[in-house]
Amino acid sequence: MFKKILIANRGEIACRIIKTARRMGIATVAVYSDADARAPFVQMADEAVHIGPSPAAQSYLIADKIIAACKQTGAEAVHPGYGFLSERTSFAEALAKENIAFIGPPINAIAAMGDKIESKKLALKAGVNVVPGFVGEIDDTEHAVRISAEIGYPVMMKASAGGGGKGMRLAYNEQDVREGFEATKREGLNSFGDDRVFIEKFILNPRHIEIQILGDQHGNILYLNERECTIQRRHQKVVEEAPSPFVTPKMRKAMGEQCVALSRAVGYYSAGTVELIVSGADPSGESFYFLEMNTRLQVEHPVTECITGIDLVEQMIRVAAGEKLAMTQEDIKIDGWAIENRVYAEDPYRGFLPSTGRLTRYRPPVEGWTDDGTENGRRGVDGIRVDDGVYDGGEVSMFYDPMIAKLITWGQTRDEAADLQIAALDRFEIEGLGHNIDFVSAIMQHPRFRSGELTTGFIAEEYPDGFQGAASSIELVKSLAAIAGFVATAEADRARHVDGQLGDTLPPPSRWEVKIADAVHDMEMIDGEMHVDGALFELSMEYDPGDRIIEAEVDSDELAVKITKTRNGFNLSTRGAKHVALVLPGHIAHLAAHMIEKIPPDLSKFLICPMPGLLTTLHVGEGDVVEAGQPLAVVEAMKMENILRAEKTGTVKLVNAKAGDSLAVYAVILEME
């Protein structure tokens, strides 16, 4: 077994690998860029080596720097995690030349399966069903347009070396191809160093199901069941679960055996994932197609660990050290249900725009996952597991992926796992930047998710006009109003005890009017009991001024509410939605009707940068006439290109920025007249 390994990655996956290595008695080496100098994974490792500036292209993507760090520290092996160099053949070859073990599959398997174009050719030769498409070299945009027309719209343009949702564009018509082809090439080049693109037919109403593969260097290959990864946004997974509510035992066996055969054809070992696209319209499960094979660990691997009890990182290390698998296919079982939600630094209330900056508050519902080596330990604390790599006061950088943490829950049933997600998300505190906690909570509550009737279009279909928060019942709003009334009474009671008041101590106000959206409720505290609209309300809770989370019991149901004070009330967040509660003392509430409404200014004549990022392209100049919907600029953030379009027809009056500028959120790029 290795004595020391280097982790050629960062963030939560670096932390996760270090924890397992530590349990196995293996020393660890971290490598880090300028942006990650104070990151948790750097502090956690036994040794750490600085490898360059913040951009990945100048640090984490430079193989020579990783190898130099291995030589400097005496690391015998490298675990690449996912992303970065994890599927780069040249990196594995360079390690082999230096006699440094690669904790992953053999070089020929990476070459054959890591390249999406070559893997499709191999799958075709092996008789595996593949999605119709063009798997050769595409010359230019005109060539891409011709190919797309021959395949038939809609089509998907994918960077050959892409992954993690990067370098993928869906095109419904020729204009989409013309606008997206070059952007797809650039994203592939910037993120993976490869600008080749292939085009394939987009299967309507598809489900995305993947099979976890695990093999050793002695010819043993197993499939560890499936994961359902159908709920995606911009082709990036948001929710993953294992097993799939769609897959039957017969389907599981057919998919698993085919994926094992494909893996055996390339002499695969270590952990890997075969991704399949499945027609949700075919309940037989026979209409499944090979998409690609990820020759690495997946972001969503914890859900497989939860239901099988197998530590995938440990197995990868053991396989790389030459050990045989200690289990057979018959040993692989399914115990319960696991769901993973990716907590991203993005604002769903503003069109999911990337959000970078400092985490002024970070409090997960349970402490970060600790690897104790037990099957139950892989399920976290009481079925709640948090894999993260950030800290309170740390920064989410614009240079890397926007994921803050992974929240994994395990239960005996799918509903139990989903209910645990909702409860945990209600207690997950993130402040300082936008996040998607409300959004994933809303998905967990959605009737369509609960039914298991999913397609990759779920988010676009269920939130066509964007996300405005989960739907809230009349009963929930009433409960929140009661909580707001209770808190207002407690705050007022504290205020009356402040030193320096003139005269006698005043009695605290006990009657309030609480307005949440269009609902207005009268609150009154009588003898320590809350009355709502004149009737006794069953509310049990405690509150001390300054509390950020309220644990309440309403009609015997538990409710966790995040709360912050405003000038005239409170912001309340729970069950996937934010609620603004206007709380006024009962004797002056009627005066609110006389307040003048503030009208926001018209900003439609400005092109405003919606997120911090790099202005890569400016399509217009002063004096140019633009039409509504016309692309005006491209801003790159979190490794993704975002096209900014004109809201209305007009003439460019003033340009305030140029290509290459780093822009802050809300920066004015140009003004129209």
XYZ file of C-alpha atoms in Angstrom:
673
model
C 0.000 0.000 0.000
C 1.105 3.575 -0.686
C 2.650 5.560 2.146
C 1.991 8.991 0.630
C -0.324 10.231 -2.120
C -0.813 13.619 -3.739
C -4.275 14.983 -4.524
C -4.205 16.890 -7.815
C -7.413 18.753 -7.115
C -9.053 21.252 -4.789
C -12.215 21.993 -2.800
C -14.593 19.396 -1.441
C -13.230 16.463 -3.450
C -9.703 17.100 -2.169
C -11.063 17.132 1.398
C -13.013 13.942 0.763
C -9.949 12.060 -0.580
C -7.739 13.283 2.265
C -10.213 11.991 4.872
C -10.256 8.472 3.442
C -6.485 8.404 2.953
C -6.011 9.484 6.568
C -8.244 6.643 7.784
C -6.160 4.212 5.699
C -2.956 5.485 7.318
C -1.730 7.174 4.125
C -0.031 10.587 4.288
C -1.405 13.233 1.903
C -0.035 16.120 -0.128
C -2.206 19.003 -1.331
C -1.373 21.329 -4.206
C -2.904 24.785 -4.287
C -3.142 27.993 -6.276
C -3.058 31.565 -4.989
C -6.846 31.617 -4.598
C -6.778 28.466 -2.442
C -3.913 29.397 -0.121
C -6.168 29.335 2.965
C -8.627 26.672 1.782
C -9.619 23.841 4.166
C -8.061 21.099 2.032
C -4.672 22.836 2.269
C -4.902 22.932 6.058
C -6.160 19.338 6.219
C -3.349 17.703 4.209
C -0.092 16.601 5.827
C 1.869 18.681 3.318
C 0.937 21.383 0.820
C 2.752 22.713 -2.251
C 1.971 25.993 -4.006
C 1.691 25.502 -7.770
C 0.861 28.892 -9.237
C -1.636 31.697 -9.884
C -5.391 31.404 -9.438
C -6.476 30.522 -13.009
C -6.594 26.735 -13.404
C -4.747 26.987 -16.718
C -1.734 28.336 -14.778
C -1.899 25.922 -11.853
C -4.150 22.855 -11.556
C -4.000 22.098 -15.290
C -0.205 22.085 -15.553
C 0.990 18.478 -15.254
C 4.652 19.435 -14.822
C 3.848 21.345 -11.636
C 1.948 18.364 -10.209
C 4.840 16.013 -10.992
C 7.349 18.452 -9.494
C 5.282 18.521 -6.297
C 5.328 14.705 -6.203
C 9.120 14.661 -6.488
C 9.486 17.396 -3.898
C 7.386 15.552 -1.315
C 8.071 11.931 -2.240
C 4.452 11.159 -3.117
C 4.164 7.688 -4.657
C 0.762 8.151 -6.310
C -1.642 10.857 -7.501
C -5.414 10.923 -7.089
C -6.815 13.370 -9.653
C -10.355 13.691 -8.244
C -12.661 14.895 -11.023
C -12.260 17.669 -13.569
C -8.870 19.275 -14.212
C -6.384 16.526 -15.252
C -8.477 13.534 -14.179
C -9.218 12.376 -17.742
C -6.109 13.695 -19.482
C -4.162 10.850 -21.107
C -1.009 12.919 -21.318
C -1.055 13.427 -17.539
C -1.318 9.701 -16.805
C 1.487 9.040 -19.301
C 3.708 11.676 -17.712
C 3.158 10.128 -14.273
C 4.003 6.668 -15.621
C 7.306 7.949 -17.043
C 8.241 9.206 -13.587
C 7.177 5.911 -11.962
C 4.373 7.650 -10.065
C 1.155 5.636 -9.762
C -2.052 7.100 -11.176
C -5.067 6.385 -8.960
C -7.411 5.794 -11.841
C -7.860 3.619 -14.941
C -5.156 2.495 -17.406
C -3.931 4.958 -19.995
C -5.458 3.097 -22.937
C -8.901 3.176 -21.272
C -8.666 6.927 -20.671
C -7.685 7.424 -24.298
C -10.445 5.175 -25.637
C -13.300 6.283 -23.366
C -12.307 9.746 -22.170
C -12.538 11.161 -25.694
C -16.249 11.343 -26.474
C -15.720 11.031 -30.223
C -13.429 7.994 -30.021
C -15.577 6.331 -27.351
C -18.626 6.509 -29.614
C -16.681 4.876 -32.421
C -15.582 2.135 -30.034
C -19.127 1.640 -28.764
C -20.405 1.333 -32.322
C -17.820 -1.352 -33.087
C -18.791 -3.190 -29.900
C -22.447 -3.231 -30.958
C -23.598 -0.824 -28.262
C -26.540 1.455 -29.052
C -25.390 5.050 -29.457
C -27.326 8.244 -30.062
C -27.459 9.182 -33.785
C -24.946 11.888 -34.598
C -21.739 12.964 -36.309
C -18.608 11.654 -34.605
C -15.940 13.007 -36.968
C -14.045 16.291 -37.067
C -16.163 19.400 -37.685
C -14.363 22.008 -39.774
C -16.212 25.235 -38.975
C -19.590 26.795 -38.239
C -20.899 26.227 -41.788
C -19.970 22.551 -41.538
C -21.746 22.376 -38.168
C -24.876 23.909 -39.705
C -24.924 21.329 -42.518
C -24.409 18.428 -40.104
C -27.158 19.653 -37.789
C -29.622 19.920 -40.656
C -28.802 16.347 -41.745
C -29.246 14.938 -38.231
C -32.440 16.926 -37.648
C -33.155 19.457 -34.918
C -32.868 19.622 -31.997
C -29.180 18.717 -31.761
C -26.613 18.864 -28.989
C -23.164 20.361 -29.570
C -20.576 18.944 -27.164
C -16.906 19.617 -26.591
C -15.098 16.330 -27.187
C -13.091 16.619 -23.976
C -15.944 18.208 -22.034
C -17.537 17.154 -18.796
C -19.428 18.471 -15.780
C -21.904 20.279 -18.019
C -19.172 22.455 -19.562
C -18.874 22.841 -23.328
C -22.437 21.816 -24.177
C -25.042 23.745 -26.188
C -28.537 22.722 -27.267
C -29.599 23.993 -30.692
C -33.202 24.027 -31.901
C -32.464 25.784 -35.194
C -29.731 27.079 -37.484
C -29.403 30.362 -35.589
C -28.687 28.476 -32.357
C -25.900 26.561 -34.114
C -24.382 29.730 -35.549
C -24.446 31.444 -32.151
C -23.350 28.448 -30.093
C -20.788 26.471 -32.103
C -17.849 28.824 -31.619
C -18.794 29.360 -27.960
C -18.769 25.584 -27.443
C -15.305 25.381 -29.009
C -14.009 28.189 -26.780
C -15.441 26.624 -23.616
C -13.833 23.306 -24.528
C -10.486 24.993 -25.149
C -10.596 27.156 -22.006
C -11.758 24.402 -19.650
C -10.142 21.302 -21.143
C -7.492 22.454 -23.608
C -9.335 20.809 -26.533
C -11.606 22.710 -28.942
C -12.966 19.718 -30.889
C -16.765 19.502 -30.990
C -19.182 16.747 -31.979
C -22.897 16.958 -32.693
C -25.605 14.425 -31.885
C -29.371 14.134 -31.943
C -31.031 15.408 -28.782
C -33.467 12.803 -27.431
C -36.685 14.490 -26.354
C -38.086 13.622 -22.911
C -34.939 11.749 -21.916
C -33.799 10.379 -18.593
C -30.129 10.453 -17.648
C -29.105 7.252 -15.893
C -25.554 6.191 -15.180
C -23.970 2.936 -14.079
C -21.114 2.929 -11.554
C -18.305 0.583 -12.595
C -15.544 -0.739 -10.344
C -12.740 -3.005 -11.559
C -9.331 -4.240 -10.441
C -6.110 -5.057 -12.278
C -6.871 -8.783 -12.119
C -9.793 -8.774 -14.571
C -12.651 -8.373 -12.076
C -15.252 -5.766 -13.077
C -18.496 -5.047 -11.190
C -21.391 -2.657 -11.594
C -22.521 -0.926 -8.395
C -26.085 -0.261 -9.525
C -27.323 2.955 -11.085
C -27.752 6.617 -10.299
C -30.566 8.798 -11.606
C -29.126 12.161 -12.712
C -32.032 13.400 -14.804
C -32.667 16.736 -13.071
C -30.183 19.087 -14.709
C -29.845 22.746 -15.553
C -27.768 23.846 -18.529
C -26.773 20.182 -18.840
C -25.189 20.231 -15.392
C -26.549 17.851 -12.781
C -28.407 19.385 -9.847
C -30.027 16.388 -8.146
C -28.736 12.813 -8.111
C -30.226 9.764 -6.465
C -29.629 6.057 -6.111
C -31.306 3.870 -7.031
C -33.455 5.279 -9.847
C -37.252 5.301 -9.419
C -37.505 4.330 -13.103
C -35.143 1.372 -13.262
C -36.474 -2.137 -12.665
C -34.281 -5.098 -11.603
C -34.422 -6.389 -15.184
C -33.310 -3.011 -16.586
C -30.575 -2.720 -13.962
C -29.142 -6.090 -14.912
C -29.271 -5.381 -18.664
C -27.667 -1.955 -18.308
C -25.074 -3.144 -15.826
C -23.972 -6.135 -17.857
C -23.680 -4.094 -21.036
C -21.606 -1.448 -19.246
C -19.334 -4.130 -17.781
C -18.851 -5.637 -21.260
C -17.938 -2.215 -22.640
C -15.468 -1.690 -19.780
C -13.945 -5.127 -20.300
C -13.394 -4.323 -23.980
C -10.895 -1.612 -22.989
C -9.350 -3.484 -20.039
C -10.842 -1.054 -17.553
C -9.993 -0.956 -13.859
C -10.579 1.538 -10.993
C -13.848 3.453 -10.623
C -15.665 4.701 -13.706
C -19.136 5.650 -14.819
C -20.973 4.777 -17.999
C -23.585 7.403 -18.780
C -26.753 6.363 -20.573
C -29.631 8.300 -22.027
C -32.907 6.439 -21.589
C -36.231 7.088 -23.245
C -38.702 7.804 -20.464
C -41.502 6.917 -22.853
C -40.366 3.281 -22.952
C -41.234 1.580 -19.637
C -39.433 -1.585 -20.774
C -36.119 0.258 -20.334
C -34.795 -1.279 -23.548
C -34.440 2.103 -25.271
C -31.175 3.157 -23.672
C -28.163 4.580 -25.472
C -24.508 4.960 -24.597
C -23.538 8.597 -24.130
C -20.032 8.515 -22.729
C -17.824 6.991 -20.088
C -16.288 9.119 -17.380
C -12.978 7.483 -16.513
C -12.837 8.994 -13.055
C -14.718 9.466 -9.818
C -18.076 11.242 -10.185
C -19.290 14.214 -8.140
C -22.341 12.160 -7.163
C -20.432 9.104 -5.934
C -21.658 9.484 -2.299
C -25.184 8.292 -3.148
C -23.730 5.014 -4.409
C -21.642 4.731 -1.255
C -24.752 5.246 0.874
C -26.780 2.411 -0.688
C -23.944 -0.090 -1.219
C -21.747 0.621 1.794
C -18.676 0.668 -0.464
C -16.112 3.472 -0.143
C -15.250 4.249 -3.762
C -12.202 6.369 -2.978
C -10.757 3.615 -0.802
C -11.360 1.063 -3.561
C -9.658 3.305 -6.127
C -6.573 3.544 -3.918
C -6.506 -0.203 -3.248
C -6.914 -1.044 -6.947
C -4.115 1.366 -7.898
C -1.907 -0.405 -5.357
C -2.599 -3.716 -7.120
C -5.080 -5.248 -4.682
C -7.953 -7.468 -5.795
C -11.549 -6.426 -5.190
C -12.790 -7.963 -1.961
C -16.360 -8.298 -3.243
C -18.204 -10.012 -6.098
C -21.274 -8.970 -8.099
C -23.476 -11.046 -5.789
C -22.279 -8.950 -2.830
C -23.595 -5.713 -4.348
C -26.918 -4.864 -2.739
C -29.270 -1.902 -2.515
C -29.923 -0.721 1.027
C -32.354 2.184 1.262
C -32.353 5.327 -0.855
C -29.919 8.233 -1.153
C -30.347 11.703 -2.676
C -27.658 14.310 -3.338
C -28.298 17.992 -3.960
C -25.494 20.210 -5.196
C -25.437 23.505 -3.320
C -24.199 26.041 -5.854
C -23.087 29.670 -5.657
C -25.752 30.887 -8.038
C -28.889 32.953 -7.586
C -32.049 31.163 -8.793
C -34.088 34.311 -8.147
C -31.962 36.134 -10.765
C -31.946 33.571 -13.527
C -29.315 31.366 -11.833
C -26.577 33.904 -12.379
C -23.209 32.901 -10.905
C -22.519 34.465 -7.535
C -18.992 34.877 -6.222
C -17.649 36.506 -3.110
C -17.117 35.954 0.580
C -19.139 33.535 2.656
C -19.962 35.891 5.500
C -21.766 32.991 7.162
C -21.505 29.283 6.462
C -23.266 26.842 8.777
C -24.174 23.417 7.314
C -26.980 21.452 9.006
C -24.416 18.934 10.325
C -20.650 19.007 10.589
C -18.694 18.147 7.451
C -18.534 14.428 6.698
C -16.014 12.394 8.670
C -14.851 9.045 7.287
C -15.004 6.548 10.135
C -14.828 3.552 7.812
C -18.266 2.175 8.668
C -21.250 1.632 6.412
C -23.428 3.863 8.594
C -20.640 6.448 8.750
C -20.856 6.890 4.994
C -24.414 8.103 5.558
C -23.339 11.019 7.741
C -25.146 12.057 10.917
C -28.618 10.543 11.260
C -28.780 10.103 7.499
C -27.485 13.605 6.657
C -24.040 13.976 5.086
C -22.335 17.188 3.954
C -19.277 17.040 1.695
C -17.758 20.507 1.499
C -14.505 22.357 1.067
C -15.370 25.886 2.179
C -15.389 27.661 5.517
C -17.097 30.489 7.366
C -15.439 33.679 6.094
C -13.895 31.998 3.055
C -14.338 33.053 -0.546
C -16.039 31.389 -3.497
C -13.721 32.306 -6.348
C -14.671 33.227 -9.904
C -11.875 30.966 -11.158
C -13.459 27.603 -10.357
C -16.664 25.611 -10.233
C -19.530 27.310 -8.328
C -20.273 24.339 -6.054
C -20.235 25.214 -2.355
C -21.155 21.811 -0.923
C -22.948 18.540 -1.554
C -25.865 17.624 0.693
C -26.514 13.881 0.796
C -29.364 12.248 2.685
C -30.129 8.572 3.208
C -33.397 6.939 4.230
C -35.126 3.610 4.028
C -37.411 5.018 1.301
C -37.187 7.694 -1.384
C -39.721 9.906 0.402
C -37.781 9.624 3.637
C -34.563 10.701 1.927
C -36.362 13.634 0.257
C -37.967 14.724 3.545
C -34.536 14.704 5.169
C -33.268 16.928 2.358
C -36.005 19.499 3.007
C -35.367 19.523 6.749
C -31.592 19.811 6.272
C -31.875 22.577 3.668
C -34.051 24.597 6.055
C -31.129 24.506 8.512
C -28.372 25.219 5.975
C -27.128 28.786 6.527
C -25.277 30.568 3.722
C -24.880 34.345 3.638
C -22.774 36.738 1.601
C -23.597 35.440 -1.858
C -26.446 33.929 -3.836
C -27.148 30.218 -3.472
C -29.661 27.654 -4.697
C -30.849 26.217 -1.375
C -34.438 27.381 -1.882
C -34.444 25.983 -5.402
C -33.326 22.460 -4.565
C -35.717 22.425 -1.603
C -38.541 23.335 -3.984
C -37.558 20.417 -6.231
C -37.627 18.027 -3.279
C -41.214 19.130 -2.526
C -42.434 19.154 -6.130
C -45.228 16.627 -6.832
C -43.600 15.634 -10.117
C -40.293 14.867 -8.404
C -42.096 12.873 -5.745
C -43.864 10.853 -8.444
C -40.546 9.997 -10.116
C -41.855 11.121 -13.534
C -38.687 12.941 -14.565
C -36.985 14.105 -17.752
C -33.905 16.249 -18.324
C -36.344 19.044 -19.193
C -37.820 19.033 -15.679
C -36.456 22.424 -14.608
C -37.251 24.180 -17.901
C -40.746 22.695 -17.947
C -41.657 23.326 -14.327
C -40.028 26.771 -14.031
C -40.481 28.271 -17.525
C -40.570 31.837 -16.193
C -37.724 31.383 -13.750
C -37.753 30.529 -10.082
C -39.678 32.694 -7.646
C -39.640 30.359 -4.675
C -41.526 27.207 -3.803
C -45.281 27.474 -3.636
C -46.411 28.142 -0.065
C -49.687 26.944 1.386
C -52.084 29.208 3.248
C -51.302 27.228 6.398
C -47.534 27.758 6.042
C -47.932 31.523 5.560
C -50.183 31.666 8.620
C -47.556 29.781 10.633
C -44.856 32.201 9.506
C -47.053 35.147 10.462
C -47.492 33.644 13.944
C -43.722 33.168 14.254
C -43.131 36.760 13.152
C -45.639 37.991 15.750
C -43.918 35.942 18.473
C -40.485 37.283 17.520
C -41.758 40.867 17.339
C -43.134 40.537 20.883
C -39.820 39.133 22.140
C -37.849 41.921 20.451
C -40.152 44.578 21.897
C -39.898 43.053 25.358
C -36.122 43.231 25.168
C -36.179 46.817 23.908
C -38.197 48.047 26.881
C -35.478 46.846 29.274
C -32.735 48.919 27.651
C -31.080 51.229 30.154
C -31.619 54.992 29.944
C -35.347 55.098 29.211
C -37.234 58.057 30.603
C -40.064 57.389 32.994
C -41.434 54.047 34.040
C -40.759 50.798 32.172
C -43.267 50.526 29.352
C -45.434 47.440 28.841
C -44.402 45.514 25.698
C -46.654 45.651 22.632
C -48.520 42.361 22.328
C -50.770 43.032 19.330
C -49.397 43.088 15.781
C -50.466 43.123 12.172
C -48.316 40.839 10.007
C -48.427 41.127 6.225
C -46.758 38.442 4.076
C -47.365 38.994 0.347
C -51.147 39.448 0.077
C -51.970 37.731 3.356
C -52.661 39.908 6.399
C -53.058 38.406 9.873
C -53.748 39.947 13.274
C -51.534 38.602 16.066
C -51.980 38.941 19.779
C -50.052 37.373 22.640
C -52.413 36.657 25.539
C -51.069 35.057 28.724
C -48.106 33.634 26.835
C -50.227 32.083 24.083
C -50.408 33.216 20.464
C -53.757 34.115 18.941
C -54.073 34.511 15.179
C -57.080 36.393 13.815
C -58.786 36.017 17.188
C -58.284 32.238 17.524
C -55.768 30.302 19.635
C -52.858 29.103 17.486
C -50.897 25.971 18.402
C -47.333 27.302 18.336
C -44.428 26.109 20.441
C -41.071 27.842 20.043
C -38.256 29.629 21.802
C -36.544 32.779 20.626
C -33.716 34.912 21.944
C -32.964 38.174 20.129
C -30.159 37.450 17.685
C -31.187 33.879 16.893
C -30.773 33.126 13.181
C -32.744 29.885 13.064
C -36.041 29.255 14.826
C -37.041 25.706 15.639
C -40.822 25.782 15.961
C -43.542 23.220 16.395
C -46.828 24.037 14.689
C -49.703 21.642 15.282
C -47.117 18.996 16.259
C -45.178 19.479 12.984
C -41.561 20.657 13.150
C -40.639 23.772 11.184
C -37.161 25.336 10.938
C -37.126 28.965 9.805
C -34.106 31.149 9.035
C -34.804 34.718 10.152
C -33.166 38.132 9.731
C -34.460 41.444 11.030
C -35.462 44.258 8.676
C -36.505 47.829 9.411
C -40.198 46.990 9.615
C -40.267 43.263 10.138
C -38.360 40.140 9.190
C -37.112 38.102 6.256
C -38.152 34.499 6.767
C -36.776 31.574 4.769
C -38.114 28.025 4.902
C -39.469 25.234 2.733
C -37.791 26.543 -0.420
C -39.000 30.146 -0.368
C -38.151 33.551 1.058
C -40.922 35.537 2.731
C -40.894 39.220 3.650
C -42.975 39.832 6.760
C -44.066 43.431 7.392
C -44.790 43.625 11.121
C -46.491 46.697 12.540
C -47.881 47.356 16.034
C -51.645 46.932 16.006
C -52.408 50.529 16.971
C -50.559 52.046 13.975
C -50.966 49.349 11.320
C -53.849 51.147 9.631
C -51.550 54.084 8.814
C -49.519 51.949 6.384
C -52.200 52.457 3.751
C -51.221 56.130 3.553
C -47.555 55.506 2.740
C -46.415 56.553 -0.756
C -45.223 53.630 -2.878
C -41.640 53.930 -4.098
C -41.362 53.359 -7.871
C -38.071 51.770 -8.999
C -36.073 53.593 -11.722
C -36.151 52.426 -15.352
C -32.877 50.601 -16.030
C -33.817 49.162 -19.420
C -31.598 51.652 -21.262
C -28.504 50.240 -19.548
C -26.693 46.976 -20.251
C -25.784 45.908 -16.725
C -23.359 43.114 -15.852
C -25.492 40.616 -13.916
C -22.580 38.860 -12.184
C -18.869 39.378 -11.434
C -16.919 38.206 -14.466
C -14.643 38.863 -17.415
C -15.965 40.813 -20.406
C -14.636 38.625 -23.226
C -16.527 40.123 -26.176
C -18.285 43.423 -26.934
C -20.296 43.216 -30.152
C -21.308 46.885 -30.513
C -19.850 50.360 -30.318
C -21.111 53.901 -29.799
C -23.674 54.923 -32.401
C -24.670 51.365 -33.352
C -28.380 50.608 -33.706
C -29.451 47.422 -31.919
C -32.614 45.344 -31.969
C -34.357 43.721 -29.023
C -32.796 40.310 -28.324
C -29.578 41.105 -30.190
C -26.361 39.815 -28.502
C -24.419 42.806 -27.160
C -21.677 41.294 -25.012
C -20.301 38.053 -23.595
C -19.282 37.775 -19.939
C -17.349 34.749 -18.692
C -17.882 33.629 -15.098
C -17.353 30.284 -13.355
C -15.861 28.881 -16.619
C -19.141 29.560 -18.475
C -19.861 32.125 -21.195
C -23.008 34.237 -20.710
C -24.494 36.145 -23.649
C -26.020 39.510 -22.689
C -28.773 40.711 -25.038
C -30.565 43.990 -25.683
C -33.862 44.373 -23.833
C -35.236 46.765 -26.441
C -34.453 48.490 -29.737
C -32.235 51.550 -29.482
C -28.930 53.249 -30.289
C -25.757 52.825 -28.269
C -25.049 56.171 -26.603
C -22.067 55.359 -24.406
C -19.727 52.386 -23.890
C -18.168 52.132 -20.428
C -16.145 48.908 -20.741
C -13.926 47.060 -23.169
C -13.119 43.414 -23.858
C -10.733 42.066 -21.247
C -12.153 44.120 -18.364
C -13.031 42.404 -15.087
C -16.484 43.618 -14.144
C -18.257 43.781 -10.805
C -21.889 42.803 -10.450
C -24.234 45.603 -11.604
C -21.429 47.367 -13.516
C -22.852 49.371 -16.440
C -21.338 48.076 -19.678
C -23.114 50.445 -22.035
C -25.972 52.945 -22.190
C -28.554 53.269 -24.965
C -30.819 56.089 -26.071
